[in-house]
mmCIF file of C-alpha atoms and ligand atoms in Angstrom:
data_model
loop_
_atom_site.group_PDB
_atom_site.id
_atom_site.type_symbol
_atom_site.label_atom_id
_atom_site.label_comp_id
_atom_site.label_asym_id
_atom_site.label_seq_id
_atom_site.Cartn_x
_atom_site.Cartn_y
_atom_site.Cartn_z
ATOM 1 C CA MET K 1 18.407 -12.396 20.090
ATOM 2 C CA TYR K 2 19.355 -15.831 18.778
ATOM 3 C CA LEU K 3 21.363 -15.756 15.522
ATOM 4 C CA ASP K 4 22.302 -18.901 13.640
ATOM 5 C CA PHE K 5 25.821 -19.647 12.385
ATOM 6 C CA GLU K 6 25.262 -17.912 9.010
ATOM 7 C CA ASP K 7 23.713 -14.833 10.655
ATOM 8 C CA GLU K 8 26.716 -14.589 12.981
ATOM 9 C CA LYS K 9 29.108 -14.726 10.042
ATOM 10 C CA ILE K 10 27.188 -11.895 8.327
ATOM 11 C CA LEU K 11 27.253 -9.861 11.555
ATOM 12 C CA ALA K 12 31.004 -10.400 11.834
ATOM 13 C CA GLY K 13 31.461 -8.882 8.357
ATOM 14 C CA GLU K 14 32.457 -12.121 6.590
ATOM 15 C CA LYS K 15 29.840 -11.514 3.824
ATOM 16 C CA GLY K 16 30.744 -7.908 3.110
ATOM 17 C CA GLU K 17 30.297 -4.564 4.751
ATOM 18 C CA THR K 18 26.807 -3.837 3.441
ATOM 19 C CA ARG K 19 25.396 -7.140 4.665
ATOM 20 C CA GLN K 20 27.098 -6.549 7.987
ATOM 21 C CA ARG K 21 25.446 -3.111 8.298
ATOM 22 C CA MET K 22 22.081 -4.554 7.285
ATOM 23 C CA MET K 23 22.384 -7.368 9.857
ATOM 24 C CA GLU K 24 23.295 -4.802 12.524
ATOM 25 C CA LEU K 25 20.145 -2.895 11.592
ATOM 26 C CA LEU K 26 17.971 -6.027 11.858
ATOM 27 C CA VAL K 27 19.522 -7.027 15.186
ATOM 28 C CA ALA K 28 18.991 -3.500 16.545
ATOM 29 C CA LEU K 29 15.343 -3.561 15.438
ATOM 30 C CA GLY K 30 14.912 -7.015 16.940
ATOM 31 C CA LYS K 31 16.329 -5.867 20.271
ATOM 32 C CA VAL K 32 14.092 -2.788 20.383
ATOM 33 C CA PHE K 33 10.965 -4.854 19.706
ATOM 34 C CA GLY K 34 11.925 -7.891 21.787
ATOM 35 C CA ALA K 35 12.390 -10.386 18.931
ATOM 36 C CA GLU K 36 13.899 -13.718 20.015
ATOM 37 C CA ARG K 37 15.128 -14.646 16.533
ATOM 38 C CA LEU K 38 15.050 -13.785 12.840
ATOM 39 C CA VAL K 39 12.512 -15.393 10.521
ATOM 40 C CA PRO K 40 13.105 -16.129 6.800
ATOM 41 C CA ILE K 41 10.868 -14.056 4.525
ATOM 42 C CA ARG K 42 9.269 -14.900 1.190
ATOM 43 C CA SER K 43 9.465 -11.366 -0.221
ATOM 44 C CA ALA K 44 10.165 -7.732 0.597
ATOM 45 C CA GLN K 45 8.525 -4.511 -0.508
ATOM 46 C CA VAL K 46 10.660 -1.437 0.004
ATOM 47 C CA SER K 47 9.329 2.093 0.580
ATOM 48 C CA GLY K 48 11.413 5.239 0.283
ATOM 49 C CA ALA K 49 11.481 5.022 -3.484
ATOM 50 C CA SER K 50 10.083 8.389 -4.567
ATOM 51 C CA TYR K 51 12.694 11.152 -4.822
ATOM 52 C CA LYS K 52 9.905 13.415 -3.534
ATOM 53 C CA THR K 53 10.028 11.601 -0.178
ATOM 54 C CA ILE K 54 13.668 10.453 0.210
ATOM 55 C CA GLY K 55 15.475 13.402 -1.451
ATOM 56 C CA GLU K 56 19.241 13.780 -1.796
ATOM 57 C CA TYR K 57 20.013 12.354 1.644
ATOM 58 C CA GLY K 58 18.192 9.087 0.938
ATOM 59 C CA LEU K 59 19.828 8.808 -2.489
ATOM 60 C CA SER K 60 23.338 9.244 -1.035
ATOM 61 C CA TRP K 61 22.617 6.601 1.651
ATOM 62 C CA LEU K 62 21.482 4.118 -1.020
ATOM 63 C CA SER K 63 24.638 4.808 -3.025
ATOM 64 C CA THR K 64 26.800 3.595 -0.119
ATOM 65 C CA LEU K 65 25.269 0.097 -0.213
ATOM 66 C CA ASP K 66 26.746 -2.814 -2.137
ATOM 67 C CA ALA K 67 24.927 -6.161 -1.970
ATOM 68 C CA LYS K 68 22.125 -7.993 -3.790
ATOM 69 C CA ALA K 69 18.659 -8.910 -2.585
ATOM 70 C CA VAL K 70 18.408 -12.604 -1.779
ATOM 71 C CA VAL K 71 14.576 -12.782 -1.887
ATOM 72 C CA PRO K 72 12.169 -11.220 -4.418
ATOM 73 C CA ALA K 73 11.917 -7.525 -3.523
ATOM 74 C CA VAL K 74 9.880 -4.787 -5.203
ATOM 75 C CA LEU K 75 9.726 -1.032 -4.747
ATOM 76 C CA ASN K 76 6.961 1.178 -3.514
ATOM 77 C CA PRO K 77 5.568 3.700 -6.053
ATOM 78 C CA ILE K 78 8.111 6.311 -7.176
ATOM 79 C CA GLY K 79 7.512 9.915 -8.224
ATOM 80 C CA MET K 80 6.900 9.274 -11.916
ATOM 81 C CA PRO K 81 5.954 6.648 -14.505
ATOM 82 C CA ARG K 82 9.322 5.377 -15.721
ATOM 83 C CA ARG K 83 8.254 5.008 -19.349
ATOM 84 C CA ARG K 84 6.002 8.080 -19.625
ATOM 85 C CA TRP K 85 7.371 10.733 -17.277
ATOM 86 C CA GLN K 86 7.632 13.401 -19.968
ATOM 87 C CA GLU K 87 4.002 12.898 -20.981
ATOM 88 C CA MET K 88 2.946 13.254 -17.323
ATOM 89 C CA GLY K 89 4.738 16.603 -17.149
ATOM 90 C CA ILE K 90 7.548 15.633 -14.778
ATOM 91 C CA ASP K 91 10.355 18.156 -14.434
ATOM 92 C CA THR K 92 13.653 17.026 -16.012
ATOM 93 C CA ASP K 93 15.716 17.568 -12.848
ATOM 94 C CA PHE K 94 13.245 15.540 -10.782
ATOM 95 C CA ALA K 95 13.285 12.774 -13.410
ATOM 96 C CA ARG K 96 17.085 12.614 -13.361
ATOM 97 C CA ASN K 97 17.151 12.292 -9.562
ATOM 98 C CA GLN K 98 14.333 9.758 -9.592
ATOM 99 C CA GLU K 99 16.172 7.679 -12.174
ATOM 100 C CA ALA K 100 19.253 7.747 -9.937
ATOM 101 C CA VAL K 101 17.183 6.399 -7.031
ATOM 102 C CA VAL K 102 15.759 3.639 -9.226
ATOM 103 C CA ALA K 103 19.230 2.765 -10.529
ATOM 104 C CA ALA K 104 20.523 2.556 -6.932
ATOM 105 C CA TYR K 105 17.796 0.060 -6.052
ATOM 106 C CA GLU K 106 18.358 -1.902 -9.284
ATOM 107 C CA ARG K 107 22.031 -2.234 -8.365
ATOM 108 C CA LEU K 108 20.871 -3.792 -5.081
ATOM 109 C CA GLY K 109 18.831 -6.396 -6.958
ATOM 110 C CA VAL K 110 15.442 -4.849 -6.147
ATOM 111 C CA LEU K 111 12.948 -5.514 -8.969
ATOM 112 C CA LEU K 112 11.807 -2.355 -10.713
ATOM 113 C CA GLU K 113 8.113 -2.993 -10.239
ATOM 114 C CA CYS K 114 7.099 0.097 -8.280
ATOM 115 C CA THR K 115 3.775 -0.645 -6.693
ATOM 116 C CA CYS K 116 1.755 -0.764 -3.487
ATOM 117 C CA THR K 117 -0.063 -3.869 -4.789
ATOM 118 C CA PRO K 118 2.745 -6.439 -5.135
ATOM 119 C CA TYR K 119 0.222 -9.197 -4.348
ATOM 120 C CA TYR K 120 -1.195 -8.878 -7.899
ATOM 121 C CA LEU K 121 2.203 -9.729 -9.379
ATOM 122 C CA ARG K 122 3.797 -12.300 -7.152
ATOM 123 C CA GLU K 123 2.093 -15.103 -5.314
ATOM 124 C CA THR K 124 1.730 -14.333 -1.612
ATOM 125 C CA SER K 125 0.067 -16.964 0.537
ATOM 126 C CA TYR K 126 -1.528 -17.505 3.916
ATOM 127 C CA GLY K 127 1.138 -17.802 6.623
ATOM 128 C CA ASP K 128 4.014 -16.373 4.520
ATOM 129 C CA HIS K 129 6.414 -14.185 6.459
ATOM 130 C CA LEU K 130 7.145 -10.937 4.597
ATOM 131 C CA ALA K 131 8.968 -7.651 5.108
ATOM 132 C CA TRP K 132 6.702 -5.136 3.399
ATOM 133 C CA SER K 133 6.664 -1.465 4.118
ATOM 134 C CA GLU K 134 3.873 0.340 2.284
ATOM 135 C CA SER K 135 1.026 0.546 4.771
ATOM 136 C CA SER K 136 -1.848 -0.510 2.476
ATOM 137 C CA ALA K 137 0.186 -3.444 1.137
ATOM 138 C CA VAL K 138 0.982 -4.482 4.707
ATOM 139 C CA SER K 139 -2.684 -4.276 5.656
ATOM 140 C CA TYR K 140 -3.779 -6.317 2.612
ATOM 141 C CA ALA K 141 -1.100 -8.964 3.133
ATOM 142 C CA ASN K 142 -1.947 -9.427 6.809
ATOM 143 C CA SER K 143 -5.708 -9.084 6.667
ATOM 144 C CA VAL K 144 -6.904 -10.290 3.278
ATOM 145 C CA ILE K 145 -4.224 -12.884 2.515
ATOM 146 C CA GLY K 146 -3.337 -13.923 6.068
ATOM 147 C CA ALA K 147 0.415 -13.475 5.466
ATOM 148 C CA ARG K 148 2.532 -11.996 8.253
ATOM 149 C CA THR K 149 4.380 -8.711 8.115
ATOM 150 C CA ASN K 150 5.055 -5.778 10.365
ATOM 151 C CA ARG K 151 4.859 -2.311 8.874
ATOM 152 C CA GLU K 152 8.538 -2.036 8.038
ATOM 153 C CA GLY K 153 10.380 1.218 7.527
ATOM 154 C CA GLY K 154 12.164 1.513 4.148
ATOM 155 C CA PRO K 155 15.663 0.699 5.533
ATOM 156 C CA GLY K 156 14.285 -2.262 7.569
ATOM 157 C CA ALA K 157 12.566 -3.733 4.489
ATOM 158 C CA LEU K 158 15.698 -3.220 2.380
ATOM 159 C CA ALA K 159 17.854 -4.872 5.061
ATOM 160 C CA ALA K 160 15.431 -7.815 5.122
ATOM 161 C CA ALA K 161 15.628 -8.072 1.319
ATOM 162 C CA LEU K 162 19.424 -8.169 1.411
ATOM 163 C CA ILE K 163 19.581 -10.687 4.281
ATOM 164 C CA GLY K 164 16.427 -12.718 3.484
ATOM 165 C CA LYS K 165 15.178 -12.526 7.070
ATOM 166 C CA THR K 166 13.422 -10.114 9.414
ATOM 167 C CA PRO K 167 13.161 -9.936 13.205
ATOM 168 C CA CYS K 168 10.328 -12.188 14.432
ATOM 169 C CA TYR K 169 8.103 -9.964 16.582
ATOM 170 C CA GLY K 170 4.742 -8.188 16.387
ATOM 171 C CA LEU K 171 2.469 -9.478 13.633
ATOM 172 C CA HIS K 172 4.810 -12.385 12.805
ATOM 173 C CA LEU K 173 3.568 -14.008 16.022
ATOM 174 C CA PRO K 174 0.026 -15.488 16.097
ATOM 175 C CA GLU K 175 -0.654 -14.236 19.631
ATOM 176 C CA ASN K 176 -0.330 -10.635 18.420
ATOM 177 C CA ARG K 177 -2.883 -11.050 15.629
ATOM 178 C CA VAL K 178 -6.094 -11.320 17.638
ATOM 179 C CA PRO K 179 -8.716 -8.531 17.518
ATOM 180 C CA GLN K 180 -8.634 -5.802 20.150
ATOM 181 C CA VAL K 181 -11.852 -3.892 19.370
ATOM 182 C CA VAL K 182 -15.124 -4.692 17.601
ATOM 183 C CA ILE K 183 -16.459 -2.310 14.934
ATOM 184 C CA GLU K 184 -20.158 -2.884 14.566
ATOM 185 C CA VAL K 185 -21.205 -1.410 11.257
ATOM 186 C CA LYS K 186 -24.905 -0.619 11.132
ATOM 187 C CA THR K 187 -25.873 -0.091 7.520
ATOM 188 C CA LYS K 188 -27.316 -1.753 4.439
ATOM 189 C CA GLU K 189 -24.111 -3.005 2.935
ATOM 190 C CA GLU K 190 -25.560 -3.679 -0.541
ATOM 191 C CA GLU K 191 -25.399 0.091 -1.159
ATOM 192 C CA TRP K 192 -21.673 0.181 -0.479
ATOM 193 C CA SER K 193 -18.946 0.886 -3.008
ATOM 194 C CA ILE K 194 -15.139 0.918 -2.905
ATOM 195 C CA ALA K 195 -15.331 4.596 -1.922
ATOM 196 C CA THR K 196 -17.752 3.844 0.924
ATOM 197 C CA PHE K 197 -15.377 1.253 2.302
ATOM 198 C CA GLY K 198 -12.576 3.804 1.905
ATOM 199 C CA ALA K 199 -14.634 6.329 3.867
ATOM 200 C CA LEU K 200 -15.402 3.694 6.525
ATOM 201 C CA GLY K 201 -11.668 3.009 6.874
ATOM 202 C CA TYR K 202 -10.959 6.771 7.000
ATOM 203 C CA HIS K 203 -13.405 7.063 9.907
ATOM 204 C CA VAL K 204 -12.474 3.867 11.772
ATOM 205 C CA GLY K 205 -8.716 4.468 11.530
ATOM 206 C CA LYS K 206 -9.220 7.606 13.645
ATOM 207 C CA LEU K 207 -11.284 5.654 16.180
ATOM 208 C CA VAL K 208 -8.990 2.656 16.671
ATOM 209 C CA GLY K 209 -5.474 4.090 16.229
ATOM 210 C CA ASN K 210 -3.111 1.115 16.206
ATOM 211 C CA ARG K 211 -5.518 -1.489 17.586
ATOM 212 C CA ILE K 212 -6.640 -4.542 15.570
ATOM 213 C CA PRO K 213 -10.329 -4.107 14.656
ATOM 214 C CA PHE K 214 -12.833 -6.906 14.094
ATOM 215 C CA PHE K 215 -15.650 -5.775 11.800
ATOM 216 C CA THR K 216 -19.185 -7.069 11.910
ATOM 217 C CA GLY K 217 -22.097 -6.102 9.646
ATOM 218 C CA ILE K 218 -20.166 -5.786 6.370
ATOM 219 C CA CYS K 219 -19.511 -8.107 3.442
ATOM 220 C CA PRO K 220 -16.767 -6.499 1.311
ATOM 221 C CA ASP K 221 -15.151 -8.019 -1.787
ATOM 222 C CA HIS K 222 -11.376 -7.960 -2.317
ATOM 223 C CA ASP K 223 -11.195 -4.474 -3.843
ATOM 224 C CA GLN K 224 -13.379 -3.112 -1.054
ATOM 225 C CA LEU K 225 -11.168 -4.790 1.565
ATOM 226 C CA LYS K 226 -8.175 -3.189 -0.104
ATOM 227 C CA ALA K 227 -9.819 0.249 0.157
ATOM 228 C CA LEU K 228 -10.887 -0.300 3.774
ATOM 229 C CA GLY K 229 -7.435 -1.384 4.968
ATOM 230 C CA ALA K 230 -5.572 1.329 3.061
ATOM 231 C CA ALA K 231 -7.654 4.077 4.649
ATOM 232 C CA MET K 232 -7.355 2.670 8.183
ATOM 233 C CA ALA K 233 -3.585 2.509 7.749
ATOM 234 C CA ALA K 234 -3.591 6.188 6.752
ATOM 235 C CA THR K 235 -5.786 7.796 9.434
ATOM 236 C CA GLY K 236 -4.777 5.242 12.061
ATOM 237 C CA ALA K 237 -1.874 2.814 12.224
ATOM 238 C CA VAL K 238 -3.896 -0.313 11.492
ATOM 239 C CA ALA K 239 -1.661 -3.008 9.992
ATOM 240 C CA LEU K 240 -4.158 -5.887 10.463
ATOM 241 C CA TYR K 241 -7.927 -6.099 10.682
ATOM 242 C CA HIS K 242 -10.473 -8.900 10.544
ATOM 243 C CA VAL K 243 -13.969 -9.048 9.025
ATOM 244 C CA GLU K 244 -16.420 -11.555 10.442
ATOM 245 C CA GLY K 245 -16.886 -14.482 8.050
ATOM 246 C CA ILE K 246 -14.727 -12.879 5.322
ATOM 247 C CA THR K 247 -11.019 -12.531 6.119
ATOM 248 C CA PRO K 248 -9.032 -15.772 6.475
ATOM 249 C CA GLU K 249 -8.147 -15.585 10.154
ATOM 250 C CA ALA K 250 -11.694 -14.527 11.080
ATOM 251 C CA ARG K 251 -12.978 -17.613 9.240
ATOM 252 C CA LYS K 252 -10.483 -19.841 10.993
ATOM 253 C CA HIS K 253 -10.818 -18.582 14.591
ATOM 254 C CA ARG K 254 -13.876 -17.847 16.718
ATOM 255 C CA PHE K 255 -13.082 -14.177 17.273
ATOM 256 C CA SER K 256 -16.761 -13.306 17.756
ATOM 257 C CA GLU K 257 -16.734 -15.210 21.059
ATOM 258 C CA VAL K 258 -14.064 -12.937 22.558
ATOM 259 C CA VAL K 259 -15.581 -10.132 24.667
ATOM 260 C CA LEU K 260 -14.155 -6.773 23.544
ATOM 261 C CA GLU K 261 -15.009 -3.102 23.538
ATOM 262 C CA SER K 262 -17.537 -2.547 20.749
ATOM 263 C CA ILE K 263 -17.841 0.667 18.749
ATOM 264 C CA PRO K 264 -20.969 1.143 16.616
ATOM 265 C CA VAL K 265 -20.615 2.962 13.300
ATOM 266 C CA GLU K 266 -23.782 4.392 11.766
ATOM 267 C CA ALA K 267 -24.343 4.969 8.033
ATOM 268 C CA GLN K 268 -24.644 8.750 8.473
ATOM 269 C CA GLU K 269 -21.139 8.955 9.984
ATOM 270 C CA ILE K 270 -19.791 7.591 6.706
ATOM 271 C CA ALA K 271 -22.129 9.620 4.513
ATOM 272 C CA GLY K 272 -20.819 12.826 6.184
ATOM 273 C CA ILE K 273 -17.368 12.221 4.652
ATOM 274 C CA PHE K 274 -18.753 12.594 1.092
ATOM 275 C CA ARG K 275 -18.709 16.385 0.612
ATOM 276 C CA GLU K 276 -19.224 18.077 -2.741
ATOM 277 C CA ILE K 277 -16.515 20.608 -3.541
ATOM 278 C CA PRO K 278 -15.367 21.730 -6.997
ATOM 279 C CA VAL K 279 -12.230 19.930 -8.178
ATOM 280 C CA GLU K 280 -9.628 20.482 -10.920
ATOM 281 C CA ALA K 281 -8.592 16.863 -11.454
ATOM 282 C CA VAL K 282 -9.641 13.314 -10.633
ATOM 283 C CA ALA K 283 -7.242 10.568 -9.537
ATOM 284 C CA LEU K 284 -8.063 6.865 -9.145
ATOM 285 C CA GLY K 285 -5.948 3.893 -8.154
ATOM 286 C CA CYS K 286 -5.039 4.363 -4.507
ATOM 287 C CA PRO K 287 -4.004 1.616 -3.825
ATOM 288 C CA HIS K 288 -3.029 0.732 -7.391
ATOM 289 C CA CYS K 289 -5.976 -0.586 -9.451
ATOM 290 C CA SER K 290 -6.769 -4.268 -9.743
ATOM 291 C CA PRO K 291 -7.648 -5.726 -13.167
ATOM 292 C CA GLU K 292 -11.325 -5.640 -12.083
ATOM 293 C CA GLU K 293 -11.151 -1.951 -11.170
ATOM 294 C CA LEU K 294 -9.620 -1.182 -14.581
ATOM 295 C CA SER K 295 -12.402 -3.105 -16.333
ATOM 296 C CA ILE K 296 -15.133 -1.245 -14.465
ATOM 297 C CA LEU K 297 -13.469 2.050 -15.304
ATOM 298 C CA ALA K 298 -13.260 1.124 -18.973
ATOM 299 C CA GLN K 299 -16.996 0.379 -18.986
ATOM 300 C CA LEU K 300 -17.851 3.629 -17.206
ATOM 301 C CA LEU K 301 -15.737 5.673 -19.642
ATOM 302 C CA SER K 302 -16.955 3.925 -22.767
ATOM 303 C CA GLY K 303 -18.087 6.510 -25.352
ATOM 304 C CA LYS K 304 -17.100 9.446 -23.090
ATOM 305 C CA GLN K 305 -14.359 12.082 -23.230
ATOM 306 C CA VAL K 306 -12.744 13.614 -20.188
ATOM 307 C CA THR K 307 -13.105 17.345 -19.635
ATOM 308 C CA LYS K 308 -10.782 17.372 -16.596
ATOM 309 C CA PRO K 309 -7.517 15.482 -16.140
ATOM 310 C CA LEU K 310 -8.309 11.922 -15.063
ATOM 311 C CA TYR K 311 -5.310 10.013 -13.709
ATOM 312 C CA VAL K 312 -5.464 6.265 -13.119
ATOM 313 C CA PHE K 313 -2.662 4.427 -11.330
ATOM 314 C CA ALA K 314 -1.799 0.746 -11.515
ATOM 315 C CA SER K 315 1.308 -1.423 -11.486
ATOM 316 C CA GLN K 316 3.184 -1.955 -14.741
ATOM 317 C CA GLY K 317 2.507 -5.691 -14.481
ATOM 318 C CA VAL K 318 -1.267 -5.200 -14.230
ATOM 319 C CA ILE K 319 -1.181 -2.664 -17.090
ATOM 320 C CA ASP K 320 0.816 -5.026 -19.292
ATOM 321 C CA ALA K 321 -1.580 -7.883 -18.605
ATOM 322 C CA ASN K 322 -4.640 -5.714 -19.422
ATOM 323 C CA ARG K 323 -3.486 -3.766 -22.474
ATOM 324 C CA SER K 324 -6.856 -3.611 -24.278
ATOM 325 C CA VAL K 325 -8.703 -2.445 -21.144
ATOM 326 C CA VAL K 326 -6.079 0.255 -20.604
ATOM 327 C CA ALA K 327 -6.349 1.329 -24.274
ATOM 328 C CA SER K 328 -10.088 1.618 -23.895
ATOM 329 C CA ILE K 329 -9.709 3.804 -20.757
ATOM 330 C CA GLU K 330 -7.172 6.019 -22.511
ATOM 331 C CA LYS K 331 -9.491 6.456 -25.525
ATOM 332 C CA SER K 332 -11.502 8.796 -23.270
ATOM 333 C CA GLY K 333 -8.435 11.012 -22.711
ATOM 334 C CA ALA K 334 -7.804 9.565 -19.246
ATOM 335 C CA ARG K 335 -4.235 8.415 -18.588
ATOM 336 C CA VAL K 336 -3.235 5.148 -16.927
ATOM 337 C CA TYR K 337 0.186 5.525 -15.351
ATOM 338 C CA ALA K 338 2.414 2.857 -13.818
ATOM 339 C CA ASP K 339 5.036 3.143 -11.060
ATOM 340 C CA THR K 340 3.642 6.241 -9.352
ATOM 341 C CA CYS K 341 0.516 7.610 -7.697
ATOM 342 C CA MET K 342 -1.381 10.798 -6.833
ATOM 343 C CA VAL K 343 0.379 11.098 -3.488
ATOM 344 C CA VAL K 344 4.045 10.517 -4.349
ATOM 345 C CA SER K 345 4.146 12.255 -7.754
ATOM 346 C CA PRO K 346 4.987 15.987 -7.694
ATOM 347 C CA VAL K 347 2.712 16.502 -10.730
ATOM 348 C CA MET K 348 -0.415 16.459 -8.553
ATOM 349 C CA GLU K 349 0.830 19.543 -6.667
ATOM 350 C CA GLN K 350 -0.358 21.767 -9.560
ATOM 351 C CA TYR K 351 -4.019 21.231 -8.590
ATOM 352 C CA SER K 352 -5.855 23.004 -5.767
ATOM 353 C CA ALA K 353 -8.564 20.335 -5.376
ATOM 354 C CA ILE K 354 -8.522 16.653 -6.399
ATOM 355 C CA MET K 355 -11.344 14.084 -6.427
ATOM 356 C CA VAL K 356 -10.531 10.499 -5.445
ATOM 357 C CA ASN K 357 -12.434 7.283 -4.684
ATOM 358 C CA SER K 358 -10.020 6.328 -1.907
ATOM 359 C CA GLY K 359 -10.101 6.968 1.837
ATOM 360 C CA LYS K 360 -6.314 6.804 1.952
ATOM 361 C CA ALA K 361 -5.916 9.431 -0.775
ATOM 362 C CA LEU K 362 -8.538 11.549 0.991
ATOM 363 C CA ALA K 363 -6.295 11.491 4.078
ATOM 364 C CA TYR K 364 -2.956 12.090 2.305
ATOM 365 C CA VAL K 365 -3.658 14.432 -0.613
ATOM 366 C CA PRO K 366 -4.049 17.586 1.543
ATOM 367 C CA ASP K 367 -0.623 17.256 3.174
ATOM 368 C CA MET K 368 1.312 15.549 0.391
ATOM 369 C CA CYS K 369 -0.079 17.536 -2.570
ATOM 370 C CA GLY K 370 -1.206 20.735 -0.852
ATOM 371 C CA ALA K 371 -4.666 20.280 -2.391
ATOM 372 C CA LEU K 372 -8.189 19.871 -1.067
ATOM 373 C CA ALA K 373 -9.473 16.325 -1.442
ATOM 374 C CA ARG K 374 -12.986 15.103 -2.152
ATOM 375 C CA ILE K 375 -14.093 11.490 -2.078
ATOM 376 C CA GLY K 376 -16.757 10.039 -4.368
ATOM 377 C CA THR K 377 -17.665 6.692 -5.867
ATOM 378 C CA THR K 378 -15.891 5.593 -9.031
ATOM 379 C CA GLU K 379 -19.100 6.428 -10.932
ATOM 380 C CA GLN K 380 -19.171 9.945 -9.435
ATOM 381 C CA CYS K 381 -15.469 10.423 -10.201
ATOM 382 C CA VAL K 382 -16.049 9.493 -13.855
ATOM 383 C CA SER K 383 -19.068 11.751 -14.007
ATOM 384 C CA VAL K 384 -17.085 14.731 -12.617
ATOM 385 C CA ALA K 385 -14.149 14.028 -14.954
ATOM 386 C CA THR K 386 -16.404 13.909 -18.026
ATOM 387 C CA GLU K 387 -19.086 16.471 -17.164
HETATM 388 FE FE1 F3S H 401 -0.446 3.253 -3.092
HETATM 389 FE FE2 F3S H 401 0.137 5.786 -3.394
HETATM 390 FE FE3 F3S H 401 -2.161 5.120 -2.395
HETATM 391 S S1 F3S H 401 1.464 4.236 -2.643
HETATM 392 S S2 F3S H 401 -1.807 3.200 -1.364
HETATM 393 S S3 F3S H 401 -1.451 4.670 -4.477
HETATM 394 S S4 F3S H 401 -0.856 6.742 -1.656
#
């Protein structure tokens, strides 16, 4: 793999041991995946931030590093809201360990915005090269924005943040971004909600695995695209998808003229995913809520009181920029938490069944929280939480 003069100096250890180790990691990754060079990145998003997932081993590894990020880098959601962990019922020992993880990342110059929706906080543009690691963020960046990132592991994203570059292979190269299978959705899309697109993604992820799907027959908005991509990344390994006439690369290229395998998806296949089971709590914001999602929730909860715990997750930046909307949601007794989510917080493990409006959460809650998961529309979730 070609390295420039500066890269070679880093690899030789002239810029410190941590940078040398990080460059070794990037070079090793590049060799495995056949990269010819490194590419400068605009930002990084680093997973492996919840103590629930990285544990003591991950914390000790972080503590051995000593360098600063050279591009803007944020964290994935952690196991608790940093400002309100006691209110959420987080155990003191867990909080202490989680704070140690956060402090380790802060020492490395990673910004303490812990979110899977970094694109709401920091401008990310078409064609930008990134090193992001949370799968829904990767999917959104590639598909909805038209930026370029592979689905990095936590250490790979951190190495890229500390070096400012990532190996140029996979989805960084235009020839690897073309569709590989057509998903022909046969339904009346005006009836579709965020949850329906989540359920579609839940279903299609299983069908396509790691291929790049090209959707026809749907007309999702940005929040619906976010839900679709997040779910496909959870049940499959989809890091990029296109939607005819909607996503930027599908608008730019004539993908519909390429002859590919076509898989029809009927409305009843999606409807079958919506099963009614009793739940003990409701959790929204997977991926973290947009300002629009918070506004809709505030309207739906207006004048109501929750009778079951209703958790809402969003980034601190989005919460801070929408204080009155958040206050109006919390008037109902619901809680809007930053930094964490229903999958990476240990608090959700106390429930035996959780209702969500997300295909990704539907896929992950059973294994990560040990709870049954039910998907419903945002309206249905509010109705169940306030019934
Ligand atoms: Fe984000 Fe957690 Fe869902 S990281 S995509 S809210 S599982």
